[in-house]
CSV table of C-alpha atoms and ligand atoms in Angstrom, one decimal:
chain,number,residue,atom,x,y,z
A,135,VAL,CA,39.9,-12.3,54.3
A,136,THR,CA,40.7,-15.6,52.5
A,137,TYR,CA,38.3,-15.8,49.6
A,138,VAL,CA,37.3,-13.6,46.6
A,139,ARG,CA,33.7,-12.4,46.8
A,140,ASN,CA,33.3,-11.2,43.2
A,141,ALA,CA,33.2,-14.7,41.9
A,142,TRP,CA,30.7,-17.5,41.1
A,143,TYR,CA,30.5,-20.2,43.8
A,144,VAL,CA,28.8,-23.6,43.4
A,145,ALA,CA,26.0,-23.7,45.9
A,146,ALA,CA,24.1,-26.8,45.0
A,147,TRP,CA,23.2,-29.3,42.3
A,148,SER,CA,20.5,-28.3,39.8
A,149,HIS,CA,18.6,-31.5,40.5
A,150,GLU,CA,18.5,-30.8,44.2
A,151,LEU,CA,16.0,-28.0,43.6
A,152,ALA,CA,12.6,-28.8,42.0
A,153,ARG,CA,10.1,-26.2,40.9
A,154,ASN,CA,8.4,-24.3,43.8
A,155,GLN,CA,11.0,-25.5,46.2
A,156,LEU,CA,13.2,-23.9,48.7
A,157,PHE,CA,16.7,-25.1,49.6
A,158,GLY,CA,18.9,-23.6,52.4
A,159,VAL,CA,22.6,-23.5,51.7
A,160,ARG,CA,25.6,-21.7,53.3
A,161,VAL,CA,28.3,-20.1,51.2
A,162,LEU,CA,31.1,-18.0,52.7
A,163,ASN,CA,29.4,-18.3,56.0
A,164,GLU,CA,26.2,-16.6,54.7
A,165,PRO,CA,22.9,-18.5,55.1
A,166,ILE,CA,21.2,-18.4,51.7
A,167,VAL,CA,17.9,-19.7,50.5
A,168,LEU,CA,17.6,-20.9,46.9
A,169,TRP,CA,14.1,-20.7,45.5
A,170,ARG,CA,13.0,-22.2,42.2
A,171,ASP,CA,9.7,-20.7,40.9
A,172,ASP,CA,6.9,-22.1,38.7
A,173,ALA,CA,8.8,-21.3,35.6
A,174,GLY,CA,11.9,-23.1,36.8
A,175,VAL,CA,14.0,-20.0,37.4
A,176,VAL,CA,16.2,-20.0,40.5
A,177,ALA,CA,16.6,-16.9,42.7
A,178,ALA,CA,18.7,-16.6,45.9
A,179,PHE,CA,18.2,-14.5,49.0
A,180,GLU,CA,19.7,-14.3,52.4
A,181,ASP,CA,18.0,-17.0,54.4
A,182,ARG,CA,16.9,-14.6,57.2
A,183,CYS,CA,13.4,-13.1,57.5
A,184,VAL,CA,13.6,-9.3,58.0
A,185,HIS,CA,11.1,-9.7,60.9
A,186,ARG,CA,13.0,-11.8,63.4
A,187,LEU,CA,15.6,-13.7,61.3
A,188,ALA,CA,13.8,-17.0,61.0
A,189,PRO,CA,15.2,-19.0,58.1
A,190,LEU,CA,13.1,-18.6,54.9
A,191,SER,CA,14.2,-22.0,53.8
A,192,LEU,CA,11.7,-23.3,56.4
A,193,GLY,CA,9.1,-21.2,54.7
A,194,ARG,CA,6.7,-22.1,51.8
A,195,CYS,CA,6.3,-21.3,48.2
A,196,GLU,CA,2.9,-19.7,47.3
A,197,GLY,CA,3.0,-19.4,43.6
A,198,ASN,CA,5.7,-16.8,42.9
A,199,ARG,CA,5.7,-15.7,46.5
A,200,LEU,CA,7.6,-17.0,49.5
A,201,ARG,CA,6.0,-17.0,52.9
A,202,CYS,CA,8.0,-17.1,56.1
A,203,MET,CA,6.4,-19.8,58.2
A,204,TYR,CA,7.2,-18.2,61.6
A,205,HIS,CA,4.8,-15.1,61.6
A,206,GLY,CA,3.8,-15.2,57.9
A,207,LEU,CA,5.6,-12.3,56.2
A,208,LEU,CA,5.2,-12.7,52.4
A,209,TYR,CA,8.0,-11.9,49.9
A,210,ASP,CA,7.9,-11.5,46.1
A,211,ARG,CA,10.6,-12.5,43.7
A,212,ALA,CA,12.5,-9.3,44.2
A,213,GLY,CA,12.8,-10.2,47.9
A,214,THR,CA,10.5,-7.4,48.9
A,215,VAL,CA,7.9,-7.8,51.7
A,216,VAL,CA,4.5,-7.6,50.1
A,217,GLU,CA,2.3,-8.6,53.0
A,218,ILE,CA,2.5,-8.5,56.8
A,219,PRO,CA,-0.4,-10.5,58.3
A,220,GLY,CA,-2.7,-8.3,60.5
A,221,GLN,CA,-1.1,-5.1,59.2
A,222,GLU,CA,-2.9,-2.9,56.7
A,223,ARG,CA,0.0,-1.2,55.1
A,224,SER,CA,2.8,-3.3,54.0
A,225,THR,CA,6.3,-1.8,54.0
A,226,ALA,CA,7.8,-1.7,50.6
A,227,ASN,CA,11.1,-0.7,51.9
A,228,LEU,CA,11.6,-4.0,53.7
A,229,SER,CA,13.6,-6.4,51.5
A,230,LEU,CA,16.1,-9.1,51.5
A,231,ARG,CA,19.6,-9.1,50.0
A,232,LYS,CA,19.4,-10.9,46.6
A,233,PHE,CA,22.3,-12.9,45.1
A,234,PRO,CA,22.8,-13.2,41.3
A,235,THR,CA,22.4,-16.8,40.2
A,236,ALA,CA,23.4,-18.9,37.3
A,237,GLU,CA,22.8,-22.6,36.3
A,238,ARG,CA,25.4,-24.4,34.3
A,239,PHE,CA,27.2,-27.7,34.1
A,240,GLY,CA,24.6,-29.3,36.5
A,241,TRP,CA,25.3,-26.8,39.2
A,242,ILE,CA,23.6,-23.7,40.7
A,243,TRP,CA,26.0,-20.9,41.1
A,244,LEU,CA,25.9,-17.8,43.3
A,245,PHE,CA,27.7,-14.6,42.9
A,246,MET,CA,28.8,-13.6,46.4
A,247,GLY,CA,30.1,-10.1,45.8
A,248,ASP,CA,28.9,-6.9,44.3
A,249,ALA,CA,25.8,-7.9,42.3
A,250,ASP,CA,26.5,-5.2,39.7
A,251,ALA,CA,29.8,-6.9,39.0
A,252,ALA,CA,28.2,-10.3,38.2
A,253,ARG,CA,28.5,-11.5,34.6
A,254,GLU,CA,27.9,-15.0,33.3
A,255,GLU,CA,31.1,-14.8,31.3
A,256,MET,CA,32.9,-15.0,34.7
A,257,LEU,CA,31.7,-18.6,35.1
A,258,PRO,CA,34.7,-21.0,34.6
A,259,PRO,CA,34.6,-22.7,31.2
A,260,LEU,CA,34.0,-26.2,32.6
A,261,LEU,CA,32.6,-29.4,31.2
A,262,GLY,CA,29.7,-30.8,33.2
A,263,LEU,CA,26.6,-32.8,33.3
A,264,GLU,CA,25.3,-31.4,29.9
A,265,GLN,CA,28.2,-33.4,28.3
A,266,ASP,CA,25.9,-36.3,27.3
A,267,ASP,CA,28.5,-37.8,24.9
A,268,TYR,CA,30.4,-38.9,27.9
A,269,THR,CA,29.9,-41.6,30.5
A,270,LEU,CA,29.2,-39.4,33.5
A,271,GLY,CA,29.4,-39.7,37.3
A,272,SER,CA,29.0,-37.2,40.1
A,273,GLY,CA,29.0,-36.8,43.9
A,274,GLN,CA,29.9,-34.6,46.8
A,275,LEU,CA,31.9,-34.7,50.0
A,276,GLU,CA,31.6,-32.7,53.2
A,277,TYR,CA,35.0,-31.4,54.5
A,278,ALA,CA,35.7,-30.5,58.1
A,279,ALA,CA,38.5,-28.2,56.9
A,280,GLU,CA,39.1,-24.8,55.3
A,281,ALA,CA,38.2,-24.8,51.6
A,282,ARG,CA,41.6,-23.2,50.8
A,283,LEU,CA,43.4,-26.3,51.9
A,284,VAL,CA,41.4,-28.3,49.4
A,285,HIS,CA,42.1,-25.7,46.7
A,286,ASP,CA,45.9,-26.1,47.4
A,287,ASN,CA,45.5,-29.8,47.1
A,288,LEU,CA,44.0,-29.5,43.6
A,289,LEU,CA,46.8,-27.1,42.6
A,290,ASP,CA,49.6,-29.4,43.6
A,291,LEU,CA,49.0,-32.8,42.2
A,292,SER,CA,52.4,-34.1,43.1
A,293,HIS,CA,50.6,-35.6,46.0
A,294,VAL,CA,49.1,-38.2,43.7
A,295,SER,CA,52.3,-40.2,43.7
A,296,PHE,CA,52.2,-40.5,47.5
A,297,LEU,CA,48.7,-40.0,49.0
A,298,HIS,CA,47.1,-41.9,46.1
A,299,GLU,CA,49.9,-44.5,45.8
A,300,LYS,CA,47.4,-47.3,46.1
A,301,THR,CA,44.5,-45.8,44.3
A,302,PHE,CA,45.8,-44.0,41.3
A,303,ARG,CA,49.1,-46.0,41.1
A,304,MET,CA,51.0,-43.3,39.2
A,305,THR,CA,54.5,-44.1,40.7
A,306,ASP,CA,56.8,-41.2,41.5
A,307,VAL,CA,57.2,-40.4,37.8
A,308,TRP,CA,54.2,-38.2,38.3
A,309,ALA,CA,55.7,-36.3,41.3
A,310,ARG,CA,59.0,-35.8,39.4
A,311,GLU,CA,57.6,-34.5,36.2
A,312,ARG,CA,57.4,-30.7,36.4
A,313,PRO,CA,54.2,-29.3,35.0
A,314,THR,CA,54.2,-26.2,32.9
A,315,VAL,CA,52.4,-23.6,35.0
A,316,THR,CA,50.6,-20.7,33.3
A,317,GLU,CA,48.9,-17.8,35.1
A,318,PHE,CA,45.7,-16.3,33.6
A,319,ALA,CA,43.5,-13.4,34.7
A,320,ARG,CA,41.4,-15.7,37.0
A,321,SER,CA,43.0,-19.1,36.9
A,322,VAL,CA,46.2,-21.0,37.1
A,323,ARG,CA,46.8,-23.9,34.7
A,324,SER,CA,49.3,-26.8,35.0
A,325,GLU,CA,50.0,-29.1,32.1
A,326,ARG,CA,52.3,-32.1,31.7
A,327,TRP,CA,53.0,-35.1,29.6
A,328,ILE,CA,53.3,-38.5,31.3
A,329,GLU,CA,55.0,-40.8,28.8
A,330,ASN,CA,54.7,-44.5,28.3
A,331,GLN,CA,52.5,-45.2,31.3
A,332,GLY,CA,49.2,-46.8,32.0
A,333,VAL,CA,46.4,-44.3,32.4
A,334,VAL,CA,44.5,-43.3,35.5
A,335,GLY,CA,41.0,-44.7,35.5
A,336,SER,CA,39.5,-47.1,33.0
A,337,LEU,CA,42.3,-48.3,30.7
A,338,SER,CA,43.9,-51.6,31.7
A,339,ASP,CA,47.4,-51.6,33.1
A,340,SER,CA,48.8,-53.2,30.1
A,341,THR,CA,47.9,-50.3,27.8
A,342,ARG,CA,50.8,-48.0,27.5
A,343,VAL,CA,50.3,-44.5,26.3
A,344,ASP,CA,51.6,-40.9,26.4
A,345,THR,CA,49.1,-38.9,28.3
A,346,TYR,CA,48.6,-35.2,28.4
A,347,PHE,CA,47.1,-33.8,31.6
A,348,SER,CA,45.9,-30.3,32.0
A,349,TYR,CA,44.4,-29.1,35.3
A,350,GLU,CA,43.3,-25.5,35.7
A,351,VAL,CA,42.0,-24.0,39.0
A,352,PHE,CA,39.7,-21.0,38.5
A,353,VAL,CA,38.8,-18.5,41.2
A,354,PRO,CA,37.1,-19.1,43.6
A,355,GLY,CA,38.3,-22.7,43.8
A,356,VAL,CA,37.0,-24.6,40.8
A,357,LEU,CA,38.9,-27.2,38.9
A,358,LEU,CA,38.8,-28.5,35.3
A,359,MET,CA,41.1,-31.3,34.5
A,360,THR,CA,41.3,-33.0,31.1
A,361,VAL,CA,43.1,-36.1,30.2
A,362,ARG,CA,44.1,-36.9,26.6
A,363,SER,CA,46.0,-40.1,25.6
A,364,TYR,CA,48.1,-40.7,22.5
A,365,PRO,CA,50.3,-43.5,21.1
A,366,VAL,CA,53.6,-43.8,22.9
A,367,GLY,CA,56.1,-41.5,21.2
A,368,THR,CA,53.7,-38.6,20.6
A,369,ALA,CA,55.1,-36.5,23.4
A,370,SER,CA,58.6,-36.6,22.0
A,371,THR,CA,57.4,-36.0,18.5
A,372,LEU,CA,55.7,-32.9,19.8
A,373,ASP,CA,58.9,-32.0,21.7
A,374,ARG,CA,56.7,-32.2,24.8
A,375,HIS,CA,54.7,-29.2,23.6
A,376,HIS,CA,51.0,-29.3,24.2
A,377,PRO,CA,48.9,-31.1,21.6
A,378,ALA,CA,46.1,-29.4,19.6
A,379,PRO,CA,43.5,-28.1,22.0
A,380,GLY,CA,40.4,-30.2,22.3
A,381,GLU,CA,41.6,-33.2,20.4
A,382,ARG,CA,41.4,-36.8,21.8
A,383,LEU,CA,39.8,-35.7,25.0
A,384,LEU,CA,39.3,-39.0,26.9
A,385,GLU,CA,38.4,-37.9,30.4
A,386,PHE,CA,37.5,-34.8,32.3
A,387,THR,CA,36.6,-33.9,35.8
A,388,SER,CA,35.1,-30.7,37.0
A,389,GLN,CA,35.3,-30.0,40.7
A,390,ALA,CA,34.2,-27.1,42.9
A,391,VAL,CA,35.2,-26.6,46.6
A,392,THR,CA,32.9,-24.1,48.2
A,393,PRO,CA,33.7,-22.6,51.7
A,394,LEU,CA,30.5,-23.1,53.8
A,395,THR,CA,31.9,-21.8,57.1
A,396,PRO,CA,35.5,-20.9,58.0
A,397,LYS,CA,36.3,-24.5,58.8
A,398,THR,CA,33.9,-26.5,56.6
A,399,ALA,CA,33.6,-26.9,52.9
A,400,ARG,CA,31.6,-28.8,50.3
A,401,TYR,CA,33.3,-30.6,47.5
A,402,PHE,CA,31.3,-31.1,44.4
A,403,TYR,CA,32.6,-33.4,41.6
A,404,ILE,CA,31.7,-34.5,38.1
A,405,MET,CA,33.6,-37.1,36.2
A,406,GLY,CA,33.3,-37.8,32.5
A,407,GLU,CA,34.8,-40.4,30.3
A,408,GLN,CA,34.6,-41.3,26.6
A,409,PRO,CA,32.9,-43.1,25.1
A,410,ARG,CA,29.5,-42.9,26.4
A,411,ARG,CA,28.3,-46.4,27.4
A,412,GLY,CA,24.5,-46.4,27.1
A,413,THR,CA,22.9,-45.6,30.4
A,414,THR,CA,25.9,-46.9,32.4
A,415,SER,CA,27.4,-44.3,34.7
A,416,TYR,CA,31.0,-43.6,35.5
A,417,ASP,CA,32.5,-46.1,38.0
A,418,LEU,CA,33.4,-43.8,40.9
A,419,THR,CA,34.7,-46.6,43.2
A,420,ASN,CA,38.4,-45.8,42.7
A,421,THR,CA,38.0,-42.0,42.5
A,422,GLU,CA,36.0,-41.9,45.7
A,423,ARG,CA,38.5,-44.1,47.5
A,424,ALA,CA,41.2,-41.5,46.4
A,425,PHE,CA,39.0,-38.6,47.5
A,426,ALA,CA,38.6,-40.2,50.9
A,427,GLU,CA,42.4,-40.3,51.1
A,428,ASP,CA,42.5,-36.5,50.4
A,429,LYS,CA,39.8,-35.8,52.9
A,430,ALA,CA,41.5,-37.8,55.7
A,431,MET,CA,44.8,-36.1,55.1
A,432,ILE,CA,43.5,-32.6,54.8
A,433,GLU,CA,41.3,-32.9,57.9
A,434,ALA,CA,44.3,-34.2,59.8
A,435,GLN,CA,46.4,-31.3,58.4
A,436,GLN,CA,43.7,-28.9,59.5
A,437,SER,CA,43.9,-30.1,63.1
A,438,ASN,CA,47.6,-29.6,63.1
A,439,ILE,CA,47.1,-26.1,61.6
A,440,ASP,CA,44.7,-25.3,64.5
A,441,LEU,CA,47.4,-26.4,66.9
A,442,THR,CA,50.1,-24.3,65.3
A,443,PRO,CA,48.8,-20.7,65.1
A,444,GLY,CA,50.7,-18.3,62.9
A,445,TYR,CA,52.6,-21.0,61.0
A,446,ARG,CA,53.7,-20.0,57.5
A,447,PHE,CA,53.8,-22.9,55.0
A,448,ARG,CA,57.0,-23.6,53.3
A,449,ALA,CA,56.7,-23.9,49.5
A,450,THR,CA,58.5,-26.4,47.4
A,451,THR,CA,59.1,-26.5,43.7
A,452,ALA,CA,55.9,-28.5,43.3
A,453,ASP,CA,54.0,-25.6,44.9
A,454,ARG,CA,54.4,-23.3,41.9
A,455,GLY,CA,50.8,-23.6,41.0
A,456,VAL,CA,49.7,-23.2,44.7
A,457,VAL,CA,51.8,-20.0,45.1
A,458,ALA,CA,50.6,-18.5,41.8
A,459,TYR,CA,47.0,-19.2,42.6
A,460,ASN,CA,47.2,-17.8,46.1
A,461,ARG,CA,49.0,-14.7,44.8
A,462,LEU,CA,46.1,-14.2,42.3
A,463,VAL,CA,43.5,-14.6,45.1
A,464,SER,CA,45.4,-12.0,47.2
A,465,ARG,CA,45.5,-9.6,44.3
A,466,LEU,CA,41.8,-10.0,43.5
A,467,ILE,CA,40.9,-9.6,47.2
A,468,GLY,CA,43.1,-6.5,47.3
A,469,LEU,CA,41.2,-5.0,44.3
A,470,GLU,CA,37.8,-5.8,46.0
A,471,THR,CA,38.6,-4.3,49.3
A,472,GLY,CA,40.5,-1.4,47.7
A,473,GLY,CA,43.2,-1.8,50.3
A,474,ARG,CA,46.5,-3.5,50.2
A,475,GLN,CA,46.6,-7.1,51.4
A,476,ASP,CA,49.6,-8.3,53.2
A,477,ALA,CA,50.6,-11.9,53.0
A,478,SER,CA,49.0,-12.9,56.3
A,479,GLY,CA,45.5,-13.0,54.9
A,480,GLY,CA,45.2,-16.7,55.2
A,481,VAL,CA,47.0,-17.4,52.0
A,482,SER,CA,50.6,-16.8,53.2
A,483,GLN,CA,53.4,-18.7,51.6
A,484,VAL,CA,57.1,-18.6,52.2
A,485,ASN,CA,59.2,-19.6,49.3
A,486,LEU,CA,62.1,-21.9,49.9
B,334,FES,S1,10.5,-14.2,61.5
B,334,FES,FE1,9.6,-14.3,59.6
B,334,FES,S2,7.6,-13.6,59.9
B,334,FES,FE2,8.5,-13.4,61.9
B,335,FE2,FE1,44.1,-36.0,45.7
């Protein structure tokens, strides 16, 4: 087992699902149909008709009912079969597994574990598409790799100096600065000052600032990164402690990496930058070039992993966040399964 089930996973964009529409997705290798009703409320069910497993995402909405378009079984919003064509008595005990849903930040979220454990407070505290005081941009990528490798990538941003040498131009100052890593109940946060440098993104190269970066990865693989810039000298004035929370927020990005199948993942991203510039959207050109660098490297890493069964990664100093997060995931999986997890559950790390 590699992933926590009692957690909210991003399954789709809110705008992908209009009223009275069905949308088939896959999360943790489970086929799921999203269904938005007349009133705009989203429900989610396993995407398999109880009759002969035809996908219900190929069905049709009939008001607040969903009809399987193979042999016509009709379901209500609880997922219960309410009509079987040609059969007098319908069988009330036939029903679909229903997944708790939430809609926040521009995303539709699914709770993949025990439905009774689902609470909205477990959604990560992100910034998203509601943030209309920002210039926003968004997109998604399909990965031919395990989601956990992308999670690890987001937890260790020392790769920015090398893999994104040409796109983010951070020099190796970035890789050498050790972030402060803090472990929380369901996340791991890394924070660091970068002093007297140009800023990633929109500011021109000649602008020198002290920048405070915070990036936090929440279970089950959701990132919030915030970027705050200050006049040069601020970091040393603060003795490199963190600045007042929330102040001078310049840029954020929220990203979610959802495992679709064991070796595929969908990467959802939202970028926001202040100030808002009318109807202009965030210029994603550079970001998407960098994301393509990550994708090429991680997919190539995946094929080597596939050729090297049983290999245990070596962890470096820069992996502190990675190790802490994977330990947290193992612990949560252990609590869910009620058993003890050994380190070989797909999240193994050997510390150097
Ligand atoms: S498979 Fe759905 S009605 Fe037959
Ligand atoms: Fe990257």
